[in-house]
Tab-separated table of C-alpha atoms and ligand atoms in Angstrom:
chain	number	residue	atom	x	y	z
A	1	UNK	CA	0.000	0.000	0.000
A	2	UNK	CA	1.033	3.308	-0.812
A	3	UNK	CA	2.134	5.371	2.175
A	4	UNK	CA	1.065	9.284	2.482
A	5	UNK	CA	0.944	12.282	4.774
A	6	UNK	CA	-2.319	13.605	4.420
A	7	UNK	CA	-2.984	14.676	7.986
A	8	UNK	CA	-1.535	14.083	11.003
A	9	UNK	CA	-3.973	11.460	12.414
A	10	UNK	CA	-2.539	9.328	10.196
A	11	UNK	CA	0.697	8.333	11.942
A	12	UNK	CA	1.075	7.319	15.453
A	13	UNK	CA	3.425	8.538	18.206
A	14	UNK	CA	6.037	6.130	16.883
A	15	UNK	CA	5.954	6.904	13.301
A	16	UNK	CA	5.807	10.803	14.087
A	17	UNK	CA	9.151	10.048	16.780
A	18	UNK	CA	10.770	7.982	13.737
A	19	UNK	CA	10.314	11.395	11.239
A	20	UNK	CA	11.668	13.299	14.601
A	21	UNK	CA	14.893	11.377	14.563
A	22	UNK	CA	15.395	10.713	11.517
A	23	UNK	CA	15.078	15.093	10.793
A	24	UNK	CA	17.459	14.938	13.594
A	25	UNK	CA	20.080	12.967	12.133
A	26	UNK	CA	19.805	14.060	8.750
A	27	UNK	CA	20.162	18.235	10.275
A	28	UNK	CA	23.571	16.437	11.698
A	29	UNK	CA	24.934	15.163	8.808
A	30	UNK	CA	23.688	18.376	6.851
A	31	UNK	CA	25.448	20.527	9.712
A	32	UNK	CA	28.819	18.476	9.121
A	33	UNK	CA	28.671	17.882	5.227
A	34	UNK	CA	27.839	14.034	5.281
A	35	UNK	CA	26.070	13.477	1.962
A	36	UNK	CA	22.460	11.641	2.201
A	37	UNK	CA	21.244	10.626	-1.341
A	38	UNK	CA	18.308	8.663	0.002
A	39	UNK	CA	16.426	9.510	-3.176
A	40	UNK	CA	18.763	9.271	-6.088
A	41	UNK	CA	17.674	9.884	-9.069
A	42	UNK	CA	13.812	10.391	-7.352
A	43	UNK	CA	10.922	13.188	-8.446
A	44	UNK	CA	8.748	14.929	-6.586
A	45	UNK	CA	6.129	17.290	-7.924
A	46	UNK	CA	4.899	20.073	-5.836
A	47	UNK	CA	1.681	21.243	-6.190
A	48	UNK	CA	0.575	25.019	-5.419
A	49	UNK	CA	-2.601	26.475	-5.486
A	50	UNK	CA	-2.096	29.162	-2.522
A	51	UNK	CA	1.668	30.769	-2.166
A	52	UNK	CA	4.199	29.971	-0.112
A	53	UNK	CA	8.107	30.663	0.663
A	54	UNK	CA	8.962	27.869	3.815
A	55	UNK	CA	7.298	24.900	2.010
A	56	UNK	CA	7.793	25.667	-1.729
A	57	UNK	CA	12.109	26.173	-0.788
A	58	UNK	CA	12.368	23.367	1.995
A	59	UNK	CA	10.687	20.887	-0.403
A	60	UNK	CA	12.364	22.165	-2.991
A	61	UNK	CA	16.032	22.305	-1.173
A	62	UNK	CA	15.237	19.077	0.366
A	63	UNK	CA	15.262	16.864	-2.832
A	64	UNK	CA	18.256	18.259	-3.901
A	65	UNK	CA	20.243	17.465	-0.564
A	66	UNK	CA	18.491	13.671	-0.843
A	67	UNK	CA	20.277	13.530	-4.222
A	68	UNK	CA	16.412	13.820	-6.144
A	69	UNK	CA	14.838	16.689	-7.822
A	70	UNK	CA	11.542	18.699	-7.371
A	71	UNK	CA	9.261	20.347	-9.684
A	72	UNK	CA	7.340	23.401	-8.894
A	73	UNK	CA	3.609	23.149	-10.182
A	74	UNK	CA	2.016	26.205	-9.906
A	75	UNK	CA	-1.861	25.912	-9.652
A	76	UNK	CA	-2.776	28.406	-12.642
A	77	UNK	CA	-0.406	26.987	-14.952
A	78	UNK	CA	-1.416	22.858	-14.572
A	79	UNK	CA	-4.959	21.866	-16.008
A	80	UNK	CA	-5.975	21.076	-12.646
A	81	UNK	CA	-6.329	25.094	-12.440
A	82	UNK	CA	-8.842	24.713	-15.539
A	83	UNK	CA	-10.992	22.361	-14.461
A	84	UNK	CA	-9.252	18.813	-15.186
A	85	UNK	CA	-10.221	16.390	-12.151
A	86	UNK	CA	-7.739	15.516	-9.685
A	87	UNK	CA	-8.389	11.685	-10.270
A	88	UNK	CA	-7.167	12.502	-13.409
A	89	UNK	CA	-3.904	14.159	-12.494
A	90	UNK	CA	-3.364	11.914	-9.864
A	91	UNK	CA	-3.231	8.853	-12.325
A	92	UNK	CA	-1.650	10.977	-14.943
A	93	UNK	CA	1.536	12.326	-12.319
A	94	UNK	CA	1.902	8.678	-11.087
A	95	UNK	CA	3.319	7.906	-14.342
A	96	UNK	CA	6.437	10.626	-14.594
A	97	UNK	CA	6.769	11.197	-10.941
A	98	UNK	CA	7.456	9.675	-7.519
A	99	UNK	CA	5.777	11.867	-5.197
A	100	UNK	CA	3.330	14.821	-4.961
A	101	UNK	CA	3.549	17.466	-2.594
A	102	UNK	CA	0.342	19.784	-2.403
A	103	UNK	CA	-0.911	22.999	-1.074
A	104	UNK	CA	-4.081	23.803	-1.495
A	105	UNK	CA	-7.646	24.789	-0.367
A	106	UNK	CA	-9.992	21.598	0.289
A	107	UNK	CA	-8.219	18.563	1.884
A	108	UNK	CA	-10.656	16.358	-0.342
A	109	UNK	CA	-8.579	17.441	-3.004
A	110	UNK	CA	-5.591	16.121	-1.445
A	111	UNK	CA	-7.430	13.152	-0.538
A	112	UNK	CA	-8.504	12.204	-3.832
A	113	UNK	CA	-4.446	12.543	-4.988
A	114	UNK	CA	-4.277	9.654	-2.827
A	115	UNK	CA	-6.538	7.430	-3.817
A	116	UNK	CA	-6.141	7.543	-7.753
A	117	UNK	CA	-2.714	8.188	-7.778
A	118	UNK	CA	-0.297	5.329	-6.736
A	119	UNK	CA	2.810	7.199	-5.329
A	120	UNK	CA	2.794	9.070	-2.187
A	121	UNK	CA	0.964	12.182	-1.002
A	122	UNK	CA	2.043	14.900	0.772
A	123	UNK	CA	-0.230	17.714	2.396
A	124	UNK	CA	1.498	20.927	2.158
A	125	UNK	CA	-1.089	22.371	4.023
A	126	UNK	CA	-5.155	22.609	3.477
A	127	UNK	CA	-7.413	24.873	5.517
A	128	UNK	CA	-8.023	21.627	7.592
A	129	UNK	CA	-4.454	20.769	9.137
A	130	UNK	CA	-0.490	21.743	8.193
A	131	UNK	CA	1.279	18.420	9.632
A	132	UNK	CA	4.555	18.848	7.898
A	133	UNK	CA	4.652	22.233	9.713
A	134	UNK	CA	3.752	20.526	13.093
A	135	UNK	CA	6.435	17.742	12.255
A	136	UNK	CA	8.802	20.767	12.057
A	137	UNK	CA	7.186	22.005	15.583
A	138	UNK	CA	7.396	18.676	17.446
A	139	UNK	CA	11.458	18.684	16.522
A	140	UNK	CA	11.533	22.294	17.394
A	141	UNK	CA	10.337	21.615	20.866
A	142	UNK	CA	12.309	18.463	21.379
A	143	UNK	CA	15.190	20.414	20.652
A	144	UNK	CA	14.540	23.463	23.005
A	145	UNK	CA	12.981	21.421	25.716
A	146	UNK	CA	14.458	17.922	25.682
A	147	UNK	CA	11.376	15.954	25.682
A	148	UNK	CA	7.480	16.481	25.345
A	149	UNK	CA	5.831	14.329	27.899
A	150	UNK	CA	3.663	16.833	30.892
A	151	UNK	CA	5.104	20.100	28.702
A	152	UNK	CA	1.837	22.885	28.208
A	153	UNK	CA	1.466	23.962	24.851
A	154	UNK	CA	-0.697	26.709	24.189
A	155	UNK	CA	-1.787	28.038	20.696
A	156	UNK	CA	-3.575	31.281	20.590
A	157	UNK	CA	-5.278	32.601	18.067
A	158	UNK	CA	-7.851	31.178	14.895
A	159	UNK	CA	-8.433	27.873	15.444
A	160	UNK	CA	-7.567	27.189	12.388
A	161	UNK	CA	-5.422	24.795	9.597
A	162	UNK	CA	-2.596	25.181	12.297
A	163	UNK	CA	-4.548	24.832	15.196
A	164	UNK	CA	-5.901	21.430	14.204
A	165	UNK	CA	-2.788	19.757	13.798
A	166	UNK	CA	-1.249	21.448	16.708
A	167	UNK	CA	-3.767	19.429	18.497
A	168	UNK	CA	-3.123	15.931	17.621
A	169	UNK	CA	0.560	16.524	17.375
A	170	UNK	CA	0.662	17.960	20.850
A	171	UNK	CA	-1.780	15.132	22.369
A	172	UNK	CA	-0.366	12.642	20.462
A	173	UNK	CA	3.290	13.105	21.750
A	174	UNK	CA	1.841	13.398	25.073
A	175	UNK	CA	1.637	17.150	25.944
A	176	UNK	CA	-0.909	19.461	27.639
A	177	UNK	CA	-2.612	21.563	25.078
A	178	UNK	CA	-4.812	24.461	25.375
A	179	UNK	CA	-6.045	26.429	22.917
A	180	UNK	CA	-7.287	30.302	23.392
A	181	UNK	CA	-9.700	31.546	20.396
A	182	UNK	CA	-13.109	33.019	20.156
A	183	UNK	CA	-16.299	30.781	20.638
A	184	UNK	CA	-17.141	31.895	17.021
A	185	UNK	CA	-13.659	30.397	15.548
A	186	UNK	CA	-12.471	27.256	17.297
A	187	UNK	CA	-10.432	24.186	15.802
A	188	UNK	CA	-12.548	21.484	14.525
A	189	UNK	CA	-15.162	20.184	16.605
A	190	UNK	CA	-13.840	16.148	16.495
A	191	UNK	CA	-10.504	16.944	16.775
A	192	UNK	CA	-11.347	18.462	20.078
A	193	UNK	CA	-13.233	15.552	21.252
A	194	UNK	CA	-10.852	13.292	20.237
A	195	UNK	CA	-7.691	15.245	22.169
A	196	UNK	CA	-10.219	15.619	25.238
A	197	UNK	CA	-10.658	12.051	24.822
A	198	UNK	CA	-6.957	10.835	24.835
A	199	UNK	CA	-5.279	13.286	26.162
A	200	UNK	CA	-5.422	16.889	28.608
A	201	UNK	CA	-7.316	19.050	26.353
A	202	UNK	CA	-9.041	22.242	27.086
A	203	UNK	CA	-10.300	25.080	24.432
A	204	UNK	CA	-11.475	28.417	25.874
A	205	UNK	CA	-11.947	32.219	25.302
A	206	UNK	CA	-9.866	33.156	28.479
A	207	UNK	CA	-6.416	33.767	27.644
A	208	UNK	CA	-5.352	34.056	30.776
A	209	UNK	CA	-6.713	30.846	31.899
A	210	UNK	CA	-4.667	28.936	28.584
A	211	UNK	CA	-2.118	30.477	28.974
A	212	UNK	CA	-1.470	29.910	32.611
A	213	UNK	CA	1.916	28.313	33.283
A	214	UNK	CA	2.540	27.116	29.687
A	215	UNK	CA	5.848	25.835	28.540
A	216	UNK	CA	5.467	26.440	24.468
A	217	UNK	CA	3.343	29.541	23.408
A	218	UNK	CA	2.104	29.673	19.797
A	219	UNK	CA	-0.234	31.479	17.148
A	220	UNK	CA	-0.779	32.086	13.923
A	221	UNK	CA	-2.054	34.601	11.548
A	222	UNK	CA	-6.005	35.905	11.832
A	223	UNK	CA	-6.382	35.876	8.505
A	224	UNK	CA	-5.119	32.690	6.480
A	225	UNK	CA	-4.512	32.438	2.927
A	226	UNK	CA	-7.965	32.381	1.248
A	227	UNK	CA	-9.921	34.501	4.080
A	228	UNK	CA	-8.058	38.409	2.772
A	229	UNK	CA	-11.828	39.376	2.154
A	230	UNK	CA	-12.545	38.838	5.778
A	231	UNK	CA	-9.266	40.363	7.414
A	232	UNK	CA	-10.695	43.431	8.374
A	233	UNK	CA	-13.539	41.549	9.906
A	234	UNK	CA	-11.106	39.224	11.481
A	235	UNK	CA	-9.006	41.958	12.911
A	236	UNK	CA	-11.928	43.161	15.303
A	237	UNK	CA	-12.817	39.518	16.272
A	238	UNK	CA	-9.169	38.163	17.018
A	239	UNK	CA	-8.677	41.941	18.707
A	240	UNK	CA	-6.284	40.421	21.935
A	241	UNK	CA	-6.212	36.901	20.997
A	242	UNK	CA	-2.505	38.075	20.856
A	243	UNK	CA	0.747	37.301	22.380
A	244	UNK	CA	1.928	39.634	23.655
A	245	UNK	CA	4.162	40.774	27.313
A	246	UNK	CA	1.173	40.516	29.625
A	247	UNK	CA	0.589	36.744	27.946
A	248	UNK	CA	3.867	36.195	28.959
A	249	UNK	CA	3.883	36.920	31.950
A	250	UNK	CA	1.248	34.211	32.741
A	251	UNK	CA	3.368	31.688	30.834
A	252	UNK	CA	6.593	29.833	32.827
A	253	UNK	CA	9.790	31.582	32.789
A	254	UNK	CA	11.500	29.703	30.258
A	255	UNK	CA	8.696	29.570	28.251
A	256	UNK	CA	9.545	29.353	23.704
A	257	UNK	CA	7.328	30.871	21.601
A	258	UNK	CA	7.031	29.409	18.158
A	259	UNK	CA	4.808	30.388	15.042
A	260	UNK	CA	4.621	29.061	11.788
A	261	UNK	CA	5.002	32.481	9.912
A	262	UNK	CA	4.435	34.605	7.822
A	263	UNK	CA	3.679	36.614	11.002
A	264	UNK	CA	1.775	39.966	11.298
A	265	UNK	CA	3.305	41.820	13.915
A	266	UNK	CA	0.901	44.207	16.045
A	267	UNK	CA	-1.670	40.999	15.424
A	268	UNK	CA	-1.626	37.705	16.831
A	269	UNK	CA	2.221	38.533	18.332
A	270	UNK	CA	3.436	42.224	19.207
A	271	UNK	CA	7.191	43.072	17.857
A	272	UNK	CA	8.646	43.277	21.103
A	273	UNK	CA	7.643	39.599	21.605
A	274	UNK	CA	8.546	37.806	18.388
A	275	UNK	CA	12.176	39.689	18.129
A	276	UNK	CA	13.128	38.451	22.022
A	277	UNK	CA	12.044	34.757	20.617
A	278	UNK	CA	13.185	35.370	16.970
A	279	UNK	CA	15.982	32.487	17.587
A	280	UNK	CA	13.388	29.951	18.323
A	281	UNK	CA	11.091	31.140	15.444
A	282	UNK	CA	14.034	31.175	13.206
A	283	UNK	CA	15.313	27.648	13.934
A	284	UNK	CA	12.072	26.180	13.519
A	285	UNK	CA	11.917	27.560	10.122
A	286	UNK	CA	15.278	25.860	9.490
A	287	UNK	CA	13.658	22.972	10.451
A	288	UNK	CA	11.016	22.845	7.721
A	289	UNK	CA	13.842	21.519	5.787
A	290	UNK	CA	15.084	18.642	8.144
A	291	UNK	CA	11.830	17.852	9.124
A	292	UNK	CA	10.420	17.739	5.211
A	293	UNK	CA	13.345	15.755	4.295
A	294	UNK	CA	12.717	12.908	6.721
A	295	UNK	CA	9.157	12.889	5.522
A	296	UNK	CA	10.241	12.551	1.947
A	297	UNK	CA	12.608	9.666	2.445
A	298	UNK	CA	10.264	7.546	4.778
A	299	UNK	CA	7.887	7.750	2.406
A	300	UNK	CA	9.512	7.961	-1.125
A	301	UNK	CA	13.108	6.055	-0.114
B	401	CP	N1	4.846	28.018	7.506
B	401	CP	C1	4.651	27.848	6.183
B	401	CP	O1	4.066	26.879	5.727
B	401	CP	O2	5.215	28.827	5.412
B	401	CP	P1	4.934	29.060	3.873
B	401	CP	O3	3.498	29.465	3.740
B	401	CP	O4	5.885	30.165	3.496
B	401	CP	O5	5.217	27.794	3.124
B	402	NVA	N1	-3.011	29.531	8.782
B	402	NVA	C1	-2.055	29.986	7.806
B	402	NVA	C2	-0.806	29.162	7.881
B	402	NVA	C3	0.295	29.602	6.946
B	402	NVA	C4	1.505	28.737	7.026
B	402	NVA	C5	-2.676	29.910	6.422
B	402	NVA	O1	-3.342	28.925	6.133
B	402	NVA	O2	-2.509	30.848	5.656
């Protein structure tokens, strides 16, 4: 059977701590100059229908340091963007390539890759989840903190593509994880009963309350790609879903602050904030390479 990242529910704590060491090992080898061509000779297509700068340049990066090479499919420019189905691509793409990377809007569309394609599937983000981005969190965190078990993780913000996959990464390696966001805009509704159900899991509009001794503090943008119409809207009903000093304050000491970016600063995190954490946000981003790396050669190797 054809293996895939389509969300994160799909891999257990094991297979998510294999991807963790193995991004580990390959950043070493990168650091010190040890060649990895784990995919020789390999193709991966990456599909785009929304923009990007991390995912489109790790991917891309990423095949070249496993000794493969990656094609950048732009949305408007494939057929797809003109109406051809995806069962059609999928089936089509199977035959030149051997793996897809997309980013796009409905996570049906990445789901039907999958099943009429036969190579592997990656989900470069949907507005349902981002789990190569959480991957990339999860090592991030490791790295900082040494281990995940009884560690509060906090997201505030939309509970949105990010917040859902913050969720079952964060329950799923055994974490704490509250989430702070507006009645109106929470993370999906069985995602949350599942984390309540396996895990410490609470969801409220009371920042305060989330954000109460937390170890990891994250957030992402109010507006995600797709929603620009609604930003102004957004801005009034995110207005101090934000983190900012006085969020800190209520967090632990040593608390790391992490966000996916593109960030808007003055929005969901205030200048002052993201500059005195800038080194954790920073490495994380490096780590969308390690961490997408590891993803391509358990799947494609
Ligand atoms: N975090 C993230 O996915 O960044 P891009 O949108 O730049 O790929
Ligand atoms: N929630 C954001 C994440 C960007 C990486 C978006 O979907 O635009």
């Amino acid at each position: 059977m054809t293996r895939h990242l389509l969300k994160l529910q799909d891999l257990s704590a094991e297979e998510i701590l294999e991807i963790l060491n193995l991004a580990d090992q390959l950043k070493y080898e990168k650091k010190h100059g040890i060649a990895h061509p784990h995919l020789q000779g390999k193709s991966l297509g990456m599909i785009f229908t929304k923009s990007s700068t991390r995912t489109r340049v790790s991917f891309e990066v990423g095949m070249y340091d496993l000794g493969g090479q990656a094609l950048f499919l732009s949305g408007r420019d494939l057929q797809i963007g003109r109406g051809e189905p995806a069962e059609d691509t999928a089936r089509v793409l199977s035959r030149y390539l051997d793996g897809i990377m997309i980013r796009t809007y409905a996570q049906e569309e990445v789901e039907q890759l999958a099943r009429y394609g036969s190579i592997p599937v990656i989900n470069g983000l949907t507005d349902y989840c981002h789990p190569c981005q959480v991957l990339t969190d999860l090592m991030t965190i490791r790295e900082y903190k040494g281990y995940f078990k009884g560690l509060k993780m906090v997201y505030v913000g939309d509970g949105n593509n990010m917040a859902n996959s913050l969720i079952v990464g964060g329950i799923r390696m055994g974490m704490q994880v509250a989430v702070a966001c507006p009645k109106s805009h929470q993370p999906d509704a069985a995602l949350m009963k599942w984390a309540a159900e396996n895990g410490t899991f609470c969801c409220t509009d009371n920042i305060p309350e989330a954000v109460a001794d937390a170890d990891v503090l994250y957030t992402d943008v109010w507006a995600s790609m797709g929603q620009e119409a609604e930003a102004e809207e957004r801005r009034k009903i995110f207005k101090g879903y934000q983190i900012n000093r006085e969020v800190m304050a209520a967090a632990k000491p040593d608390a790391m602050v992490l966000h996916c970016l593109p960030a808007h600063r003055g929005e969901e995190i205030t200048a002052d904030v993201f500059e005195a954490h800038a080194t954790e946000i920073f490495d994380e981003a490096e780590n969308r390479l390690h961490a997408q790396k590891a993803v391509l050669v358990k799947l494609m190797a």
